[in-house]
CSV table of C-alpha atoms in Angstrom, one decimal:
chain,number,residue,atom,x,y,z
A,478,UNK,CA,54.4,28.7,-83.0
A,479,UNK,CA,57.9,30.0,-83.1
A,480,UNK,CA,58.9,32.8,-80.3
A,481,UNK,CA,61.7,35.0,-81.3
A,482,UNK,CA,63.1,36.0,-78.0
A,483,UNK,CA,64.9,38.9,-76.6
A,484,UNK,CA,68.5,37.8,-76.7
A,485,UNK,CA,68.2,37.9,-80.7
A,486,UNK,CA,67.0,41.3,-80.2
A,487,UNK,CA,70.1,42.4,-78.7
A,488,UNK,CA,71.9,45.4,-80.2
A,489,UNK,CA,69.0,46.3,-82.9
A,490,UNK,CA,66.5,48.8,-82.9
A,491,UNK,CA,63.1,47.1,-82.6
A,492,UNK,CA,60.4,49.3,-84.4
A,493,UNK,CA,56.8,48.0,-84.1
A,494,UNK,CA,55.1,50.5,-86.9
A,495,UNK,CA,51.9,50.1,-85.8
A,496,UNK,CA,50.5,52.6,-87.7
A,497,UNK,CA,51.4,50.8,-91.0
A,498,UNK,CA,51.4,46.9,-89.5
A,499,UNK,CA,55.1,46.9,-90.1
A,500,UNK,CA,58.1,45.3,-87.6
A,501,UNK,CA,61.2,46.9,-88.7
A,502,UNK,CA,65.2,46.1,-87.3
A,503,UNK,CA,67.8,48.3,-87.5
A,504,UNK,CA,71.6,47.0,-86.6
A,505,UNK,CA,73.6,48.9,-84.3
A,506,UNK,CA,70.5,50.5,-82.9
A,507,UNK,CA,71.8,51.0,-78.8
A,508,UNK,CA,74.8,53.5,-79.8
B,476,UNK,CA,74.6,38.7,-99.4
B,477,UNK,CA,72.1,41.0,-99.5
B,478,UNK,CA,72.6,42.4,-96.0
B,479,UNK,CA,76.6,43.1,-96.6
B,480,UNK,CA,76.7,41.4,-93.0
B,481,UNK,CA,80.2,39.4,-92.9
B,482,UNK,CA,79.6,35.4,-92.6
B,483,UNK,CA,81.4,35.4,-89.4
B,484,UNK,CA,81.7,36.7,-86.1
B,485,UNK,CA,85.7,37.0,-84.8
B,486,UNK,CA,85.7,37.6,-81.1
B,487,UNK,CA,87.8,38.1,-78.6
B,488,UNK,CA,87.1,35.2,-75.6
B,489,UNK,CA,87.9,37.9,-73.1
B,490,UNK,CA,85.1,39.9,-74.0
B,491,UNK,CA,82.4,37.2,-74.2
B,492,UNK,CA,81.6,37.7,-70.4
B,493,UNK,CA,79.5,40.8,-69.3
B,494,UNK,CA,81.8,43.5,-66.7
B,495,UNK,CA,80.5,43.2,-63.3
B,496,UNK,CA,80.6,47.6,-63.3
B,497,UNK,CA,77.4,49.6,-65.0
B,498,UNK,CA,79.1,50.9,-68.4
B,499,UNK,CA,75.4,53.0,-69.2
B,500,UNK,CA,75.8,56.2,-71.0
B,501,UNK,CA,72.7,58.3,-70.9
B,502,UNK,CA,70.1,56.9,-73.0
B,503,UNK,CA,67.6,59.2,-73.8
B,504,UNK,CA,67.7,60.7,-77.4
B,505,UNK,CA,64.3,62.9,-77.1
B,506,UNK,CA,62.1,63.4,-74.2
B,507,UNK,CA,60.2,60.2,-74.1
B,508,UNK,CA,63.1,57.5,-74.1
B,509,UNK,CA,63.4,55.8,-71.5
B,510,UNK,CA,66.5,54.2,-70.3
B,511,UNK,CA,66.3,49.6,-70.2
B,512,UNK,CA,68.8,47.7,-68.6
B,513,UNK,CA,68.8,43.9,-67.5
B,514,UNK,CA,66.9,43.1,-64.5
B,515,UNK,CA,69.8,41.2,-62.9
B,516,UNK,CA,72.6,43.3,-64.4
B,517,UNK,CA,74.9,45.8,-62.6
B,518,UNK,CA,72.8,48.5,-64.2
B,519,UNK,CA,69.4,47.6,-62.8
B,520,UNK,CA,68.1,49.7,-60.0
B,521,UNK,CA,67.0,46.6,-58.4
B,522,UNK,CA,68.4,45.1,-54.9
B,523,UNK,CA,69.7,41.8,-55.7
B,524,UNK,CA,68.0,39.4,-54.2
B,525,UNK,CA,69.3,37.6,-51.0
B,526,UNK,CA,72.1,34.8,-52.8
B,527,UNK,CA,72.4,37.3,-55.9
B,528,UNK,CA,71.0,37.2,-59.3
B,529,UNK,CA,69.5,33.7,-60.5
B,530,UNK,CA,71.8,31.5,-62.3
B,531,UNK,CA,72.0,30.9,-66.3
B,532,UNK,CA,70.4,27.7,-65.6
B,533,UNK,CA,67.7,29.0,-63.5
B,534,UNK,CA,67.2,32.1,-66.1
B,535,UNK,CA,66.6,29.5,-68.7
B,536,UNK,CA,64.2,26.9,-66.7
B,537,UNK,CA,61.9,29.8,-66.4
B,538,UNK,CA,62.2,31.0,-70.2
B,539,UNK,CA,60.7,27.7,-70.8
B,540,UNK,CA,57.5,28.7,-68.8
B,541,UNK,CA,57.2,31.9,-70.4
B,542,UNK,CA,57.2,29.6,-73.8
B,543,UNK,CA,54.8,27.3,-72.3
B,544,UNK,CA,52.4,30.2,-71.2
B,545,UNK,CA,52.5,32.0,-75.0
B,546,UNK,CA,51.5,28.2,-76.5
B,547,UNK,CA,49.2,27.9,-74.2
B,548,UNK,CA,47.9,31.2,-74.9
B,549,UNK,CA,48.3,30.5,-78.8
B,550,UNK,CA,46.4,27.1,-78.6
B,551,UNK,CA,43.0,29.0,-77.0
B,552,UNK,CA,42.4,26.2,-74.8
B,553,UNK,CA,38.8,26.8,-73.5
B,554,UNK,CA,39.4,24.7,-70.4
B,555,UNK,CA,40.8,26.6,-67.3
B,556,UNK,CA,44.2,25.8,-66.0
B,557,UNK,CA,44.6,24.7,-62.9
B,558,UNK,CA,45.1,27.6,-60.1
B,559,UNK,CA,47.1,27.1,-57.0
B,560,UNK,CA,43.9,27.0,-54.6
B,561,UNK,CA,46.2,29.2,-52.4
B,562,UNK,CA,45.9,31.9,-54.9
B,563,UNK,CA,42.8,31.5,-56.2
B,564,UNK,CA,41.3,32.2,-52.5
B,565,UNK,CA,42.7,35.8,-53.3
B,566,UNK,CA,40.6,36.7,-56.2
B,567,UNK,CA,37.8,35.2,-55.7
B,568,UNK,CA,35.4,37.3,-56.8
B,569,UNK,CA,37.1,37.7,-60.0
B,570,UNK,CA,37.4,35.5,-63.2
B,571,UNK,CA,41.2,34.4,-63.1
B,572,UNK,CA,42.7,35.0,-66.5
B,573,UNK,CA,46.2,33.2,-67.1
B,574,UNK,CA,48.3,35.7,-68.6
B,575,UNK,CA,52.3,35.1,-69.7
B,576,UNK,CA,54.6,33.8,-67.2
B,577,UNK,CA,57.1,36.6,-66.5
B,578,UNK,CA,60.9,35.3,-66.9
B,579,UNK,CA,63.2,36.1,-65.3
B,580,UNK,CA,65.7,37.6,-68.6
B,581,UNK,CA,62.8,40.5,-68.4
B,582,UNK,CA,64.6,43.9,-69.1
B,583,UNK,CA,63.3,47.1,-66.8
B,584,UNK,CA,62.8,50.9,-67.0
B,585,UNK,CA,61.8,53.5,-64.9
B,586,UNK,CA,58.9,55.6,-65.4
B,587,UNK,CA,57.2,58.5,-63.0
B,588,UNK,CA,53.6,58.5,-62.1
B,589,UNK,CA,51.5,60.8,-60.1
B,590,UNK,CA,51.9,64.6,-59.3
B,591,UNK,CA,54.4,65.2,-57.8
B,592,UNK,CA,56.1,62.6,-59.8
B,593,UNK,CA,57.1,59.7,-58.1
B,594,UNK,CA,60.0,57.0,-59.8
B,595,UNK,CA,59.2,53.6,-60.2
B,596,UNK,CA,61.2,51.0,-61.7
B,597,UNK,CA,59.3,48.5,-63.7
B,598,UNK,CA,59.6,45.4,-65.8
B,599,UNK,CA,58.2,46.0,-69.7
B,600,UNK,CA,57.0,43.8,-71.9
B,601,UNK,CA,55.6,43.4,-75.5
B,602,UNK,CA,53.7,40.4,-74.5
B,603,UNK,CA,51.0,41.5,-72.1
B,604,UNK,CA,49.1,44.9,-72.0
B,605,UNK,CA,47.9,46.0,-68.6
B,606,UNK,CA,50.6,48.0,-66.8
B,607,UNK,CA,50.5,48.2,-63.3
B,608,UNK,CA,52.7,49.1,-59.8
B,609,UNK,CA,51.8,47.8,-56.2
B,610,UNK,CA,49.7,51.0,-54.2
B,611,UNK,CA,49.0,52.2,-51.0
B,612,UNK,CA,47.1,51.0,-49.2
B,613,UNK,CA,48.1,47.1,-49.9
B,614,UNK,CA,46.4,44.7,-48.1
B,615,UNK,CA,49.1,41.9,-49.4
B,616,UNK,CA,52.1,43.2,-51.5
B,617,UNK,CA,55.6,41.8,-51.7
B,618,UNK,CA,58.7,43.6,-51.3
B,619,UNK,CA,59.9,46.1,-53.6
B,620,UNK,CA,62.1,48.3,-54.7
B,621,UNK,CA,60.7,51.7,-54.1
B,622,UNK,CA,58.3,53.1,-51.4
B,623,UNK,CA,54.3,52.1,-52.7
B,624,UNK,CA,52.4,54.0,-55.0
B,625,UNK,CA,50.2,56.7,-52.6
B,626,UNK,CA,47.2,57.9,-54.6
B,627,UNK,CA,46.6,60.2,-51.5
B,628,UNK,CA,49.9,62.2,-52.1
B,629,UNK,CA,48.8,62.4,-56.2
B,630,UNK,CA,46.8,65.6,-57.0
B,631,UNK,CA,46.2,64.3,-60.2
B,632,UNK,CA,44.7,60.2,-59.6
B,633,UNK,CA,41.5,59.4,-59.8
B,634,UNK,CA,40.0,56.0,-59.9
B,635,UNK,CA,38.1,54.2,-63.2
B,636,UNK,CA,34.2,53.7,-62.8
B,637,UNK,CA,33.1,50.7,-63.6
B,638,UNK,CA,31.5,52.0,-66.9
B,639,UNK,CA,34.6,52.9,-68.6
B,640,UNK,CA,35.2,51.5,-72.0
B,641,UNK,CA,39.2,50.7,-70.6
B,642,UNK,CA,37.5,48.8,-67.5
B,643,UNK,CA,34.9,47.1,-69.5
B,644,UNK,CA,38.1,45.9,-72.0
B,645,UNK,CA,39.7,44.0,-69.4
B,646,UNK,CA,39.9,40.5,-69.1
B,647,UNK,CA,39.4,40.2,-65.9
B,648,UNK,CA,37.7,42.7,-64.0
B,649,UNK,CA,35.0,43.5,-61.4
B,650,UNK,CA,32.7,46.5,-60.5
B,651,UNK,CA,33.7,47.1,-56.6
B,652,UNK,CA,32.1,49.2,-53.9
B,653,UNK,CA,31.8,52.9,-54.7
B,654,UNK,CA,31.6,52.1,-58.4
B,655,UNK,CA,35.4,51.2,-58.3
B,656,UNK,CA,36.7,48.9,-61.0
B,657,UNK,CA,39.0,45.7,-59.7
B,658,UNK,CA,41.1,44.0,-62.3
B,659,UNK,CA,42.7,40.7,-61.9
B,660,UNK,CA,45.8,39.2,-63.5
B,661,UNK,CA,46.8,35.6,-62.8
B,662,UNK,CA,50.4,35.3,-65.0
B,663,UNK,CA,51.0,31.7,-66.5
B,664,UNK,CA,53.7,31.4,-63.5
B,665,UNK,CA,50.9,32.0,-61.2
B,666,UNK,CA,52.2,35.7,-59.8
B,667,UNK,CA,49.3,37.6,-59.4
B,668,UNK,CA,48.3,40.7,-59.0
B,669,UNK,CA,45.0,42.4,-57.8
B,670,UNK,CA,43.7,45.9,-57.6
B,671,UNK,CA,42.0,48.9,-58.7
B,672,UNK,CA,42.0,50.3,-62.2
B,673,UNK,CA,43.2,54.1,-61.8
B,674,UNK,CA,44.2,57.3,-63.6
B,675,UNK,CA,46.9,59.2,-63.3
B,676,UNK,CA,50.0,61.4,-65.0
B,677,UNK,CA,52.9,58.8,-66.6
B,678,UNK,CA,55.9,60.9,-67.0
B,679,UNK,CA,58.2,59.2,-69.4
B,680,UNK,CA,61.9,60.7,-69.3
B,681,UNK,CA,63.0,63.8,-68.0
B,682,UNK,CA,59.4,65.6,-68.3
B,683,UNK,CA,57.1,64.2,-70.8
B,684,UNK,CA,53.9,63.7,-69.5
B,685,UNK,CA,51.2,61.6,-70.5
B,686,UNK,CA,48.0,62.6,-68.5
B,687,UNK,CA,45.4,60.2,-68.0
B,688,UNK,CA,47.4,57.0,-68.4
B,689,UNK,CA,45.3,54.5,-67.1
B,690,UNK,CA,47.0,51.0,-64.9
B,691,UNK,CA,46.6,48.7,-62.1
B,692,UNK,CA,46.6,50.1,-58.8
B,693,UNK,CA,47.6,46.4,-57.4
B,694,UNK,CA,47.0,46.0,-53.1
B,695,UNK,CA,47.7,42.0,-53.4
B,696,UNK,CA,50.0,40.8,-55.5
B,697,UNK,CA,52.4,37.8,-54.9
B,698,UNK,CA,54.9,35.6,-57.0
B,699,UNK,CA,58.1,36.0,-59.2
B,700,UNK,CA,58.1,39.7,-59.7
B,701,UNK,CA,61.7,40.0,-57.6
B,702,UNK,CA,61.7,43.7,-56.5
B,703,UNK,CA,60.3,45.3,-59.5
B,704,UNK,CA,57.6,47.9,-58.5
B,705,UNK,CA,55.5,46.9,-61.3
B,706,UNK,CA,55.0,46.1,-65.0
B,707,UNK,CA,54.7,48.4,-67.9
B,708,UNK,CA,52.3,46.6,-71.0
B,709,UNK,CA,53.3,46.8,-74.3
B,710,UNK,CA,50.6,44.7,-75.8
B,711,UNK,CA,48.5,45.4,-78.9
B,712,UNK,CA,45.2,46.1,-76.9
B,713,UNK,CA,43.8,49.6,-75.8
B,714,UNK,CA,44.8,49.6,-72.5
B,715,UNK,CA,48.1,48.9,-73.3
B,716,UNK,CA,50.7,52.2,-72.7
B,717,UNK,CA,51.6,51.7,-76.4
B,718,UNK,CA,48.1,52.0,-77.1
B,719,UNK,CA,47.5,54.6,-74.6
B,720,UNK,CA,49.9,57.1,-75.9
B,721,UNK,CA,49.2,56.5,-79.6
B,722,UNK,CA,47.6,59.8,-79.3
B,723,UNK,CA,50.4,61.8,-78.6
B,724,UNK,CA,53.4,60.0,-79.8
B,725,UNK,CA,52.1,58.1,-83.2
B,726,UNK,CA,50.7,54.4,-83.3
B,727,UNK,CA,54.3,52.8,-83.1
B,728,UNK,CA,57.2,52.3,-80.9
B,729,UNK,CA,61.0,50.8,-80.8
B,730,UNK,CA,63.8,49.6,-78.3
B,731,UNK,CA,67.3,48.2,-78.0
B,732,UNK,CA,68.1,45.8,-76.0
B,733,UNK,CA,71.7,46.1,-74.9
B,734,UNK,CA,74.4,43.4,-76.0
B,735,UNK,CA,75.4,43.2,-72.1
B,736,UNK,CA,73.7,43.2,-68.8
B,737,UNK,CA,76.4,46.1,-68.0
B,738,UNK,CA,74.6,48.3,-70.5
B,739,UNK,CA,71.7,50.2,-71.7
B,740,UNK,CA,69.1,50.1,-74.3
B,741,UNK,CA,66.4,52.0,-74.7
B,742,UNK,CA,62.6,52.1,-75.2
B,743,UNK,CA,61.1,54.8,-77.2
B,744,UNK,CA,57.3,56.0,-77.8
B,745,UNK,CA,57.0,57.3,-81.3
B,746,UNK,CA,59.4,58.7,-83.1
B,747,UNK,CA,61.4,58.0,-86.7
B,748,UNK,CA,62.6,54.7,-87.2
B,749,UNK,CA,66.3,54.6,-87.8
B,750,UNK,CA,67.0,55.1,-91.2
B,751,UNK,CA,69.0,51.6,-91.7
B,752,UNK,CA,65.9,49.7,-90.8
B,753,UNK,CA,64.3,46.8,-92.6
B,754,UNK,CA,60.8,46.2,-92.3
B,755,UNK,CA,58.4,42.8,-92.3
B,756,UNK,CA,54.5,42.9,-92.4
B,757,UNK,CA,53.3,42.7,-89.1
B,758,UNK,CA,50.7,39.9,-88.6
B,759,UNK,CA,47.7,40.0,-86.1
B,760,UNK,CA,45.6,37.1,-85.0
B,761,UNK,CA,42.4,37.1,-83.1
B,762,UNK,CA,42.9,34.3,-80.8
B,763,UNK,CA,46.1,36.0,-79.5
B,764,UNK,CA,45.5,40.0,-80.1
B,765,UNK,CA,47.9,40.7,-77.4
B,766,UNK,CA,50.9,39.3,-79.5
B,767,UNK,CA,52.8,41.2,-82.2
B,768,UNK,CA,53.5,38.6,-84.8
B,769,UNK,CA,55.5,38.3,-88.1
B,770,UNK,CA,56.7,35.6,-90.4
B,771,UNK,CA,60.0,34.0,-90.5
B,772,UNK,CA,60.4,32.2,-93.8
B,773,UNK,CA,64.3,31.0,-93.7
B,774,UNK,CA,67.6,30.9,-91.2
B,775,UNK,CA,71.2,31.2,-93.2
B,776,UNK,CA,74.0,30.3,-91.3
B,777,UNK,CA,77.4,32.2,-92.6
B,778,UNK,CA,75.4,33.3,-95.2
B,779,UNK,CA,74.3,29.9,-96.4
B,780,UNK,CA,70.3,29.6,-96.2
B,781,UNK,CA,69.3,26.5,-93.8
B,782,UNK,CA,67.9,23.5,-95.6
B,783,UNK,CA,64.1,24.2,-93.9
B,784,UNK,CA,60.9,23.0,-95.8
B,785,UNK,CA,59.1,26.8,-95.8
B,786,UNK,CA,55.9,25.5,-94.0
B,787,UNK,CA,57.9,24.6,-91.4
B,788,UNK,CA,58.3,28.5,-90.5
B,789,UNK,CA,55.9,29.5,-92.3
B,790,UNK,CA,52.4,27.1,-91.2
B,791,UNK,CA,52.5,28.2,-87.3
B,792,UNK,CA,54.3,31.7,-87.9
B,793,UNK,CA,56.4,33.5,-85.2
B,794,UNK,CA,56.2,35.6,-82.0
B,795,UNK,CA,58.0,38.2,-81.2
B,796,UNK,CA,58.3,38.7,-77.6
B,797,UNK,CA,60.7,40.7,-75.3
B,798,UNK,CA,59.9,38.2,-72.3
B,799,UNK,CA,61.3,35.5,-73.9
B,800,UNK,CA,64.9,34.9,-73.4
B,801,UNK,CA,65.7,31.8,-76.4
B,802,UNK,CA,64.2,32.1,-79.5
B,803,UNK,CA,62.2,28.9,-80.4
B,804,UNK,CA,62.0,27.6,-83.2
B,805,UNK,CA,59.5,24.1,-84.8
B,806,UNK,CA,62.1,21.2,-84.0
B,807,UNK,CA,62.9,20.2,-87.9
B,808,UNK,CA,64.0,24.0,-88.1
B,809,UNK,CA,66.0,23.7,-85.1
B,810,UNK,CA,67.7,20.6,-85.9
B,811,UNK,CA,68.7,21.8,-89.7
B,812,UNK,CA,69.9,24.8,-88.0
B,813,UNK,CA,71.8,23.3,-85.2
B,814,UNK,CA,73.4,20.6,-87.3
B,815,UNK,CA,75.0,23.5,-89.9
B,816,UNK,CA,76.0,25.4,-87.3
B,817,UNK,CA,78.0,22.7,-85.4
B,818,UNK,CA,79.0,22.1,-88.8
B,819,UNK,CA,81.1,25.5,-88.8
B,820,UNK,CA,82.1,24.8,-84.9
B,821,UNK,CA,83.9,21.7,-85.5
B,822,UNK,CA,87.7,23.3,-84.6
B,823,UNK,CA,86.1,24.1,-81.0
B,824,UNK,CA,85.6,21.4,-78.1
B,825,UNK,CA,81.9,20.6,-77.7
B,826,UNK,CA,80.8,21.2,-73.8
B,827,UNK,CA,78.0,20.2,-71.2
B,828,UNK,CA,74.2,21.6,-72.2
B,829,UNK,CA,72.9,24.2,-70.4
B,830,UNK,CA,69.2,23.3,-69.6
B,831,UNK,CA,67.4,23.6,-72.5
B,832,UNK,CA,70.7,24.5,-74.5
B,833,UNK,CA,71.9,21.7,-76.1
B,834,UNK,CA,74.7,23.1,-78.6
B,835,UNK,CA,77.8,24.4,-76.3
B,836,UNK,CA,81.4,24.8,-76.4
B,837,UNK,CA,84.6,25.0,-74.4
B,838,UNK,CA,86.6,27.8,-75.7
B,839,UNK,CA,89.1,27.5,-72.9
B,840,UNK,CA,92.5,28.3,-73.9
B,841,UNK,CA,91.7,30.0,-77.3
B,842,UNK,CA,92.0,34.3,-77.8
B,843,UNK,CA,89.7,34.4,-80.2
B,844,UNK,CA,86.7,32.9,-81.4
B,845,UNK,CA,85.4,33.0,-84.6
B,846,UNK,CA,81.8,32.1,-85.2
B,847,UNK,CA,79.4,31.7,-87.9
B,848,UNK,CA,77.1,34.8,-88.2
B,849,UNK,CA,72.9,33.4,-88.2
B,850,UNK,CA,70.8,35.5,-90.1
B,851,UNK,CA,66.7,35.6,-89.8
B,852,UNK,CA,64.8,36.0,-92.9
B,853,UNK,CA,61.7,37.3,-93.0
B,854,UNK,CA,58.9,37.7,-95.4
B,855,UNK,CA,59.7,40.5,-98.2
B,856,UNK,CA,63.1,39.2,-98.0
B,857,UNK,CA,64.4,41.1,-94.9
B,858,UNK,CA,67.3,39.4,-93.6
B,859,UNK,CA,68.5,40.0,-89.5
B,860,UNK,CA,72.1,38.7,-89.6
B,861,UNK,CA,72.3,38.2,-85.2
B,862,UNK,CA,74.6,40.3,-83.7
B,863,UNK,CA,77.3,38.1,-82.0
B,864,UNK,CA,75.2,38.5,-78.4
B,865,UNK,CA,72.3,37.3,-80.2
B,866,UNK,CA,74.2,33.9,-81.6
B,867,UNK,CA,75.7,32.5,-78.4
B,868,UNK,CA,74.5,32.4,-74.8
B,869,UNK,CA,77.8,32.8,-72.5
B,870,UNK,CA,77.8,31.2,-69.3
B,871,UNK,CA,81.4,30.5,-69.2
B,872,UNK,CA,84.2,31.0,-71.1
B,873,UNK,CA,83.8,26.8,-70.8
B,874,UNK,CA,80.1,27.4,-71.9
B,875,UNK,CA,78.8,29.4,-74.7
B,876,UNK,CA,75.7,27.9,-76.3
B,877,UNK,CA,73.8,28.3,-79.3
B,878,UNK,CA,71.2,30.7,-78.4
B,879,UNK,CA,68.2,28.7,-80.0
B,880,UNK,CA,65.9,25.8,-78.6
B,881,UNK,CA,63.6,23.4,-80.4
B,882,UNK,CA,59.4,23.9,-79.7
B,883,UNK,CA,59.8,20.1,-79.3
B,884,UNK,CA,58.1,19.0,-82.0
B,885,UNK,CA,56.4,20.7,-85.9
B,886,UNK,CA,52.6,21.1,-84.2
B,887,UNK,CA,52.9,21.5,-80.6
């Protein structure tokens, strides 16, 4: 399996929707 | 392309290195963000150890045990690994579990617990689900940041029975005299940590309080958990705080992960995603329900898409994970992708790997550097395009690697 790992997470906003089974990214997400 | 994200990053070499001074504004946006920084960084609220932080190269020999743990994990072997018969004396009387190894790139917050509150600084991670912090009394715990958890000074703990569904979830558990419930997690590294599963008030933020949060009470606990007081779990399964405060907060949750270990991110229970946000189908798997997972389908590189056959991303699908410093990626994926990016680096001096980095360069002597952006694309057609600190790993200004590794081969 592939991992994607935290540095290529960096800067975006992570959501995990559980909820709806959705991952969502958002750029610029820390400011 | 359909992002609008420019096909190159221009950067200034003089900014590529992290400052050595704390640049965190306040973090919280509503009452139950919490604040993350690096755990090595100038903002963590941990010591450094004696000889400071670990080096790049160490960071990056334990990401690969992190990876090994979450394959091993992934493969469901049914045969038990090996236990250092030093640790396994500790527990046992329990079933050892091997869980994720830890890192050492793990990010941290701090989170209160108990009434009054007391502060405790605390790795967090997506890839695991029991949280815990070391309590009085400890028959065997390592040194940490903060004084012990004392269930004694907490008018609000009580301890789980044995009966309780979250105790009867665990993977590892025990029914202990005077109906107490013992849990037991063995991490892939072989850190360990043993104790009592108890209740008590998490206070997340300034003031918001979750009562009745359930987590390890550890009293012997040993290995690579460096002065963090414990470990918050972010996991999909019911014990997991996620899971825990789905109640109150809404079945979801989000962070940021700074750019720089010399500022802060943030971790968020609930709450409306940001409205810029793309979203991908989340996947679960029943071998692995801990693990959030979601399919990667293509890599562009300054905007070009990656020559990749699609079940080559697609057939043993990805992992997120916020333990996990490199992304990995099947090893014809990572070669098409590391042979079109050193395609666009050919201007820049090629340098020494850095462990399991094998794509660096020198950029000694230049002002600027300008890179080609990598974009993720994931199923629906979301496309990630990397922010620069997500591209390139910076050791040096005579060191900056591609940020990716190779699984090593298509199956393993």
């Amino acid at each position: 399996i592939g991992i994607l790992g935290n540095t290529q997470q960096k800067t975006f906003a992570v959501v995990y929707d559980v909820a709806n089974q959705k991952i969502g990214f958002g750029a610029k997400g820390c400011t | 392309e359909s992002s609008g994200a420019p096909d190159w990053h221009v950067v200034s070499v003089g900014s590529l290195l992290p400052s050595s001074i704390c640049a965190a504004a306040t973090a919280a946006s509503n009452s139950s963000a919490l604040s993350v920084v690096h755990r090595h960084g100038p903002c963590s609220p941990l010591l450094a150890r004696v000889g400071g932080a670990p080096s790049h190269a160490e960071i990056l020999d334990r990401d690969q045990d992190r990876v090994d743990s979450i394959h091993h994990r992934h493969r469901g072997s049914g045969a038990a690994p090996a236990i250092n018969p030093a640790r396994a004396s500790k527990g046992v009387s329990l079933p050892a579990h091997r869980g994720l190894s830890l890192g050492t790139g793990n990010y941290i917050v701090s989170v209160g617990l108990g009434t009054p509150r007391k502060d405790f600084s605390v790795v967090f991670d997506t890839g695991s689900d029991l949280s815990w912090v070391q309590c009085k009394p400890c028959k065997d715990c390592y040194e940490q940041q903060d004084p012990l958890f004392d269930p004694a000074q907490s008018s609000t703990y009580a301890a789980v029975p044995c009966g309780d569904p979250h105790c009867r979830g665990l993977d590892s558990s025990t029914c202990a005299s005077g109906n107490r419930c013992r849990y037991e997690v063995v991490y892939g590294d072989q850190s360990q940590t043993d104790g009592n599963l108890v209740r008590d008030t998490l206070v997340l933020g300034p003031s918001d309080a979750l009562q009745g949060f359930v987590f390890g009470c550890g009293d012997d606990d040993s290995g690579l958990f460096g002065k963090a007081d414990g470990l918050v779990g972010l996991g999909r399964a019911k014990v997991s705080l996620t899971s825990q405060a789905a109640a109150k907060y809404g079945a979801g949750f989000s962070y940021c992960l700074p750019s720089s270990s010399s500022s802060a991110g943030y971790l968020s229970l609930g709450g409306a995603a940001p409205s810029n946000a793309q979203f991908t189908a989340m996947v679960a798997r029943s071998d692995t329900p801990s693990f959030y997972y979601l399919d990667l389908v293509a890599i562009k590189v300054a905007g070009r898409t990656v020559s990749i056959p699609a079940a080559v991303l697609k057939a043993p699908g990805t992992v997120i994970d916020s333990g996990t410093v490199i992304t990995r990626l099947p090893d014809t994926a990572y070669r098409a992708l590391r042979s079109s990016f050193a395609g666009f680096m050919r201007r820049y001096k090629r340098a020494p790997a850095l462990s399991l980095l094998d794509t660096c360069y020198d950029f000694t002597g230049h002002r600027t550097v300008q890179i080609p952006s990598v974009a993720l694309v994931f199923s629906g057609g979301v496309t990630v395009s990397l922010d620069f600190s997500g591209v390139l790993y910076v050791s040096k200004v005579s060191q900056a690697c591609l940020a990716f590794a190779s699984n090593g081969d298509d199956t393993s």
